Amino acid sequence: MSTQNDNPPNPLPAKVGDYGLAADAASEASPAQITPTVAMIRTLGLVSLICGLIIVGSFEITLPAAQANRRLAAERAVFKVIPAAKSIAEYVALPGGGIEPRVGAGDTAIVPGAVKFFAAYDAAGQLAGIAAEGAAKGYADTVRVMFGYSPACQCVVGIGVVSMRETPGIGDKIITDKDFLANFKALDTKVSKELAALANEIKVVKHGTKTQPWQIDAIAGATITSRAVGKGINEAAQMLLPRLVPNLDKIRSKP
Amino acid sequence: MNSFPGTGYEGKNWTEFMEGIWERNPVFVMVLGMCPTLAVTVSAINSISMGLATTFVMAASCWLVSLLRHQIPKEVRIATYIVIIATFVTVVDYAIQAISLDMYEALGAYIQLIVANCLVLGRAEAHAARNAPLPAALNGLGMGLGFTLGLVMIGGVREILGAGTLLGFSLFGANFQPWVVMVLPPGGFFVMGGWLLVFALVRARRERAAVAAQET
């Protein structure tokens, strides 16, 4: 650091030393002052204690509001993909088959391998549809989509984006492009006879080549994002629907 | 106007506060903390929330660093500053999650990355560690608000050109074709460069005027 000041024709403005870090740290250091180890440990311990208290305190204070926000965001997404919904209940589909109501909050409350889904009920308390979340890597980041499933037609009836960071004006067409959204008016998701997987894998095909009800017509110019949507839905549906379909009668009416 | 009456620091505190807003604006003069400056300024509202989050972190951590400045041995000072800064960043992180999830999604990883913003650590080291808590906090606050101002000036331009809106209100009607590159990463550099040019021109003109005044 001091060598810089020794150069007489210093081309930088005189103020520049103040902008950076430790500009004159060298002048402060003197060999006579060596801090005892105990003092260093004591300071670091004290600072950690103060900081720990501040962090835990603010976490406790903000937790209820943050949880309420997260619940609201999930509910908003469910109501969007199943317009007839008036109330929702949370369930999990267990890895060994079978479903049960979700208890507790936060992701830690779920058994590993279980899939979370929402049962949506209409004004009369009858099952209006199922909503679940799928996620897959898009162009910039993970694309998380909520899809609505109708047990009556055994198909996906609507999608909504939970979060994405795709290119504005290109990838984010997945929420505005009418032709693309038309794919999800009745996307076939029938479960195979053995109840092991979907009868037909959901596939994203090149723009304008959709021939089957389980195919998704990609957006021209936004193929990667379109594929992420299809992959996310396919993975979630492959896990969830074989477990859910045999148990649908359990959740026909509002609990 | 030029003082904080009754604090015993009249005038000096005002200088401390104003330093970051104009004379050493973090964005346009010191050019520090460029990562969030270029990344989150796709809209004015993102810029405001990012700026205010940084402002809180700067003011609070400068205050605490200054309060503890006689207790912190110089050998462990950087570790201590980072712990203090990270604490307040975590507080802001929780607070934003509680206020609005949409905002939290929009700012994403850049909230946590305030820890690594060289502006915050730079202020703790260069100013807070050598000054009393009140001027240190005021200087941090001023720097933070100067940073916010810089972010809003970039974010506002990018939102107007790239989306045709300002703070979500449409400005040009339905026929406006957005200049999409402005909300993409290159747009951040274009607008940043434009503003730096403006500031450099203003400074050059002032210096010329000062020289001319001396000569006469």
XYZ file of C-alpha atoms in Angstrom:
471
model
C 0.000 0.000 0.000
C 2.709 2.470 0.965
C 4.552 1.948 -2.314
C 1.702 3.615 -4.130
C 2.238 6.816 -2.153
C 5.959 6.781 -2.866
C 5.381 7.436 -6.551
C 5.555 11.226 -6.892
C 3.765 11.517 -10.269
C 0.606 9.863 -9.019
C -1.908 10.022 -11.864
C -4.879 9.231 -9.593
C -6.790 11.988 -7.837
C -5.677 12.519 -4.254
C -9.026 11.451 -2.864
C -8.871 7.978 -4.332
C -7.290 6.390 -1.257
C -10.421 7.092 0.721
C -12.659 5.168 -1.645
C -11.154 1.749 -1.124
C -10.394 -0.565 1.732
C -7.564 -0.255 4.218
C -5.860 2.550 2.337
C -3.706 3.467 5.290
C -3.775 0.202 7.216
C -0.003 0.058 6.917
C 0.448 3.262 8.879
C -1.719 1.956 11.716
C 0.204 -1.264 12.235
C 2.926 -0.912 14.766
C 4.875 -3.916 16.081
C 4.416 -2.882 19.720
C 0.647 -3.447 19.653
C -0.144 -7.118 19.383
C -3.640 -8.001 20.473
C -3.815 -10.864 22.994
C -5.519 -14.002 21.676
C -8.126 -13.858 24.426
C -9.217 -10.387 23.355
C -9.743 -11.525 19.771
C -11.761 -14.571 20.818
C -13.754 -12.451 23.259
C -14.644 -9.873 20.613
C -15.628 -12.439 18.016
C -17.696 -14.323 20.599
C -19.423 -11.162 21.759
C -20.196 -9.992 18.234
C -21.522 -13.445 17.289
C -23.752 -13.450 20.349
C -25.219 -10.020 19.552
C -25.713 -10.950 15.891
C -27.252 -14.298 16.802
C -29.788 -12.603 19.041
C -30.686 -10.095 16.324
C -31.123 -12.797 13.655
C -33.187 -15.174 15.775
C -35.299 -12.296 17.065
C -36.146 -10.992 13.611
C -36.837 -14.524 12.355
C -39.338 -15.127 15.166
C -41.029 -11.777 14.580
C -41.415 -12.146 10.809
C -42.272 -15.874 10.700
C -46.097 -15.625 10.994
C -46.330 -12.945 8.298
C -43.971 -14.828 5.968
C -45.924 -18.068 6.347
C -49.212 -16.290 5.711
C -47.695 -14.753 2.571
C -46.538 -18.128 1.286
C -49.923 -19.705 1.908
C -51.661 -16.823 0.133
C -49.360 -17.137 -2.878
C -50.067 -20.879 -3.161
C -53.817 -20.335 -2.814
C -53.778 -17.596 -5.420
C -52.082 -19.971 -7.862
C -54.609 -22.752 -7.132
C -57.627 -20.468 -7.628
C -56.118 -19.353 -10.929
C -55.778 -22.857 -12.417
C -59.133 -24.101 -11.072
C -61.517 -21.160 -11.479
C -64.477 -23.010 -9.903
C -62.586 -23.410 -6.632
C -63.968 -21.731 -3.545
C -61.890 -23.427 -0.853
C -58.815 -25.638 -0.838
C -57.300 -28.371 1.315
C -53.698 -29.542 1.308
C -52.825 -33.234 0.898
C -49.727 -35.327 0.328
C -49.483 -38.437 -1.864
C -47.233 -40.915 -0.068
C -44.443 -42.823 -1.841
C -46.034 -46.229 -1.187
C -49.373 -45.109 -2.619
C -52.222 -43.612 -0.627
C -52.918 -40.031 0.325
C -53.330 -38.197 3.588
C -54.140 -34.646 4.679
C -51.084 -32.500 5.098
C -50.277 -31.542 8.671
C -47.797 -28.962 9.875
C -46.126 -26.295 7.804
C -42.926 -25.862 5.869
C -41.228 -28.343 3.593
C -39.729 -30.297 6.489
C -43.159 -31.638 7.462
C -43.327 -33.840 4.332
C -42.060 -37.446 4.203
C -39.254 -37.870 1.642
C -40.680 -38.870 -1.756
C -44.163 -37.630 -0.948
C -45.850 -35.227 -3.364
C -47.799 -32.237 -2.111
C -51.067 -31.323 -3.836
C -54.138 -29.200 -3.298
C -57.722 -30.427 -3.530
C -59.998 -27.582 -4.592
C -63.710 -27.591 -3.721
C -66.541 -25.617 -5.291
C -69.219 -23.645 -3.434
C -71.227 -26.848 -2.739
C -68.204 -28.542 -1.160
C -67.685 -30.949 -4.072
C -64.263 -31.655 -5.563
C -63.665 -29.165 -8.393
C -60.145 -30.236 -9.263
C -56.638 -31.002 -8.108
C -53.709 -28.604 -8.275
C -50.049 -29.527 -7.952
C -46.733 -27.927 -8.644
C -44.101 -29.019 -11.155
C -40.613 -27.594 -11.602
C -37.917 -27.960 -14.255
C -34.826 -26.088 -15.355
C -35.650 -23.409 -17.888
C -33.392 -21.058 -19.831
C -32.320 -18.844 -16.928
C -33.487 -20.602 -13.794
C -35.983 -23.151 -12.523
C -39.490 -22.632 -13.885
C -42.131 -23.554 -11.297
C -45.635 -24.109 -12.639
C -48.909 -24.890 -10.894
C -51.209 -27.088 -12.963
C -54.869 -27.879 -12.472
C -56.033 -31.483 -12.985
C -59.641 -32.445 -13.575
C -60.533 -35.980 -12.406
C -63.599 -35.952 -14.690
C -61.652 -35.711 -17.974
C -58.375 -37.065 -16.543
C -56.569 -34.145 -18.039
C -54.721 -30.947 -17.175
C -57.130 -28.015 -17.456
C -54.950 -24.997 -16.758
C -51.513 -23.804 -15.735
C -50.104 -20.835 -13.874
C -46.492 -19.856 -13.265
C -45.436 -19.816 -9.617
C -41.980 -18.419 -10.263
C -39.576 -18.029 -13.168
C -36.725 -15.828 -14.267
C -37.032 -16.339 -18.021
C -36.090 -13.692 -20.573
C -38.685 -10.899 -20.646
C -40.453 -10.748 -23.992
C -39.316 -14.255 -24.998
C -39.474 -16.940 -22.309
C -42.171 -15.193 -20.327
C -44.578 -15.687 -23.229
C -45.581 -18.913 -21.465
C -47.977 -16.848 -19.379
C -49.318 -14.688 -22.212
C -49.191 -16.686 -25.473
C -52.786 -17.774 -26.177
C -51.805 -20.590 -28.549
C -49.454 -22.032 -25.959
C -51.995 -21.798 -23.138
C -54.548 -23.558 -25.385
C -52.394 -26.691 -24.953
C -53.522 -26.838 -21.341
C -57.264 -26.683 -21.873
C -57.436 -30.485 -22.046
C -53.953 -31.983 -21.902
C -54.378 -35.737 -21.714
C -52.907 -37.247 -18.519
C -54.683 -40.639 -18.344
C -53.025 -43.097 -15.994
C -51.956 -46.457 -17.453
C -53.967 -49.593 -16.574
C -51.360 -50.893 -14.113
C -51.462 -47.536 -12.267
C -47.671 -47.305 -12.548
C -47.309 -44.193 -14.693
C -49.116 -42.022 -17.200
C -50.485 -43.891 -20.219
C -48.730 -41.389 -22.456
C -45.774 -39.284 -21.412
C -46.426 -35.552 -21.729
C -44.187 -34.356 -24.556
C -43.291 -30.917 -25.827
C -43.116 -30.891 -29.629
C -41.847 -28.339 -32.110
C -44.177 -25.443 -32.834
C -47.039 -26.476 -35.117
C -46.482 -30.264 -34.971
C -48.886 -31.232 -32.176
C -50.948 -34.274 -33.203
C -51.881 -36.021 -29.936
C -53.802 -34.717 -26.889
C -50.809 -35.420 -24.622
C -48.460 -33.288 -26.664
C -47.623 -29.643 -26.017
C -47.042 -27.300 -28.921
C -43.937 -25.272 -28.062
C -43.717 -21.494 -28.557
C -41.545 -20.701 -31.559
C -38.450 -18.937 -30.205
C -39.068 -20.022 -26.626
C -38.564 -23.755 -26.989
C -36.410 -24.188 -23.894
C -38.912 -22.505 -21.599
C -41.792 -24.424 -23.231
C -39.917 -27.676 -22.646
C -39.340 -26.769 -19.008
C -43.087 -26.330 -18.535
C -43.803 -29.708 -20.144
C -41.047 -31.483 -18.242
C -42.132 -30.002 -14.918
C -45.747 -31.061 -15.429
C -44.757 -34.508 -16.716
C -42.479 -35.267 -13.764
C -44.994 -34.115 -11.190
C -47.911 -35.877 -12.890
C -45.959 -39.141 -13.272
C -45.317 -39.122 -9.508
C -48.661 -37.840 -8.323
C -51.441 -39.178 -10.546
C -50.814 -42.948 -10.229
C -51.029 -42.507 -6.450
C -53.955 -40.131 -6.548
C -56.366 -41.716 -9.047
C -57.210 -44.883 -6.996
C -57.804 -42.722 -3.942
C -59.948 -40.030 -5.513
C -63.098 -41.153 -3.690
C -61.524 -40.279 -0.349
C -61.434 -36.597 -1.238
C -64.643 -36.241 -3.299
C -66.209 -33.880 -0.791
C -64.798 -31.254 1.477
C -63.325 -32.681 4.710
C -31.149 23.947 6.811
C -27.481 23.283 7.019
C -27.524 21.580 10.414
C -29.120 19.154 12.830
C -29.937 21.477 15.746
C -29.268 20.236 19.254
C -27.069 17.301 18.344
C -23.826 19.109 18.947
C -22.662 18.178 15.481
C -24.313 20.971 13.504
C -23.089 21.203 9.971
C -20.672 18.306 10.203
C -23.459 15.741 10.313
C -25.153 17.310 7.348
C -21.877 16.997 5.443
C -21.553 13.354 6.503
C -25.084 12.683 5.315
C -24.824 14.518 2.004
C -21.434 13.059 1.069
C -22.951 9.845 -0.246
C -25.858 11.488 -2.000
C -23.931 13.769 -4.309
C -20.204 14.371 -3.835
C -19.301 10.694 -3.584
C -22.399 9.030 -4.937
C -21.693 5.278 -4.699
C -23.046 4.503 -8.153
C -21.967 7.431 -10.311
C -18.837 8.729 -8.565
C -17.311 5.826 -6.635
C -18.770 3.203 -9.015
C -19.025 0.606 -6.245
C -21.496 -2.258 -5.828
C -22.048 -2.746 -9.551
C -23.455 -6.275 -9.268
C -26.877 -5.308 -7.847
C -26.739 -2.000 -9.723
C -26.793 -3.762 -13.079
C -28.770 -6.860 -12.127
C -31.892 -5.687 -10.309
C -32.506 -2.361 -12.033
C -34.976 -3.741 -14.580
C -37.744 -1.650 -13.048
C -38.060 1.382 -10.803
C -39.800 -0.500 -8.000
C -37.072 -3.164 -7.872
C -34.478 -0.407 -7.719
C -36.268 1.327 -4.863
C -36.632 -1.815 -2.783
C -33.069 -2.961 -3.429
C -31.786 0.537 -2.606
C -33.767 0.774 0.612
C -32.678 -2.722 1.693
C -29.038 -1.712 1.146
C -29.646 1.599 2.925
C -30.934 -0.164 6.025
C -28.000 -2.588 6.024
C -25.490 0.249 5.589
C -26.926 2.534 8.259
C -27.392 -0.270 10.806
C -24.045 -1.969 10.248
C -22.121 1.339 10.191
C -23.761 2.238 13.491
C -22.938 -1.097 15.142
C -19.396 -1.196 13.764
C -18.827 2.320 15.075
C -20.302 1.415 18.466
C -17.918 -1.532 18.793
C -14.933 0.157 17.143
C -12.821 0.343 20.307
C -13.504 -3.313 21.135
C -12.651 -4.743 17.719
C -8.971 -5.779 17.414
C -7.642 -4.882 13.981
C -6.542 -8.481 13.309
C -10.143 -9.734 13.277
C -11.852 -6.581 12.058
C -12.874 -7.808 8.589
C -14.403 -10.990 10.035
C -16.312 -8.908 12.574
C -17.580 -6.437 9.968
C -18.761 -9.238 7.699
C -20.620 -10.949 10.544
C -22.316 -7.672 11.460
C -23.231 -6.904 7.841
C -24.492 -10.452 7.250
C -26.689 -10.137 10.325
C -28.491 -7.078 9.052
C -28.786 -8.578 5.576
C -30.511 -11.585 7.125
C -32.865 -9.252 8.991
C -33.745 -7.494 5.723
C -34.198 -10.863 4.016
C -36.758 -11.963 6.620
C -38.466 -8.591 6.568
C -38.961 -8.663 2.790
C -40.356 -12.213 2.941
C -42.851 -10.951 5.501
C -43.767 -7.842 3.489
C -44.166 -9.238 -0.017
C -43.250 -12.552 -1.627
C -43.481 -11.043 -5.123
C -40.827 -8.529 -4.135
C -38.733 -11.323 -2.646
C -38.959 -13.317 -5.895
C -38.049 -10.268 -7.970
C -34.951 -9.420 -5.936
C -33.959 -13.063 -5.521
C -30.366 -13.794 -4.627
C -29.385 -10.109 -4.743
C -30.721 -9.534 -1.236
C -28.312 -12.101 0.225
C -25.574 -10.719 -1.996
C -25.723 -7.351 -0.195
C -23.284 -9.085 2.207
C -20.705 -9.081 -0.566
C -21.425 -5.526 -1.745
C -18.055 -3.813 -1.504
C -19.795 -0.519 -0.806
C -21.053 -1.728 2.588
C -17.748 -3.248 3.729
C -15.898 -0.257 2.294
C -17.910 2.165 4.396
C -17.493 0.059 7.556
C -13.724 -0.021 7.071
C -13.096 3.467 5.739
C -15.592 5.474 7.759
C -17.513 3.718 10.543
C -14.395 2.273 12.174
C -12.981 5.787 12.692
C -16.037 7.838 13.609
C -18.598 8.111 16.402
C -21.855 6.141 16.011
C -24.079 9.068 14.991
C -21.967 10.431 12.126
C -21.174 6.852 11.056
C -24.859 5.939 10.869
C -25.666 9.202 9.058
C -22.889 8.629 6.567
C -24.140 5.066 5.979
C -27.688 6.368 5.574
C -26.576 9.029 3.088
C -24.488 6.548 1.120
C -27.428 4.141 1.070
C -29.815 6.831 -0.155
C -27.274 7.899 -2.765
C -27.091 4.276 -3.875
C -30.902 4.160 -4.014
C -30.936 7.355 -6.080
C -28.429 5.864 -8.522
C -30.389 2.624 -8.808
C -33.669 4.460 -9.393
C -32.091 6.662 -12.083
C -30.932 3.529 -13.919
C -34.049 1.450 -13.171
C -36.419 4.237 -14.163
C -34.787 4.720 -17.570
C -34.674 0.969 -18.195
C -38.320 0.515 -17.270
C -39.489 3.459 -19.398
C -37.560 2.311 -22.476
C -37.813 -1.448 -21.977
C -41.417 -1.805 -20.878
C -43.036 1.579 -21.579
C -44.073 1.936 -17.951
C -42.877 3.725 -14.835
C -43.659 2.124 -11.458
C -46.154 -0.052 -13.322
C -48.106 2.830 -14.923
C -48.245 2.737 -18.688
C -46.732 5.858 -20.234
C -47.075 5.550 -23.976
C -50.326 3.688 -24.540
C -50.887 0.367 -26.286
C -48.988 1.154 -29.478
C -45.603 1.381 -27.779
C -43.227 -1.331 -28.917
C -40.978 -2.044 -25.883
C -37.259 -1.793 -26.413
C -36.701 -5.225 -24.887
C -32.895 -5.070 -24.806
C -33.168 -2.393 -22.114
C -34.544 -4.851 -19.549
C -31.981 -7.479 -20.544
C -28.476 -7.409 -19.019
C -26.891 -5.358 -21.857
C -29.445 -2.600 -21.242
C -28.057 -2.185 -17.743
C -24.630 -1.419 -19.163
C -26.042 0.968 -21.788
C -27.951 3.035 -19.247
C -25.118 2.939 -16.709
C -22.704 4.140 -19.391
C -25.096 6.897 -20.435
C -25.439 8.230 -16.899
C -21.663 8.051 -16.292
C -21.211 10.120 -19.439
C -23.679 12.735 -18.191
C -21.952 12.941 -14.819
C -18.502 13.170 -16.412
C -19.699 16.021 -18.666
C -21.138 17.926 -15.708
C -17.909 17.489 -13.737
C -15.710 18.552 -16.669
C -17.811 21.660 -17.226
C -17.620 22.576 -13.531
C -13.869 22.156 -13.439
C -13.486 24.335 -16.531
C -15.661 26.976 -14.889
C -13.554 26.808 -11.709
C -10.321 27.216 -13.681
C -11.790 30.110 -15.640
C -12.902 31.795 -12.410
C -9.377 31.465 -10.988
C -7.762 32.967 -14.051
C -9.908 36.088 -14.115
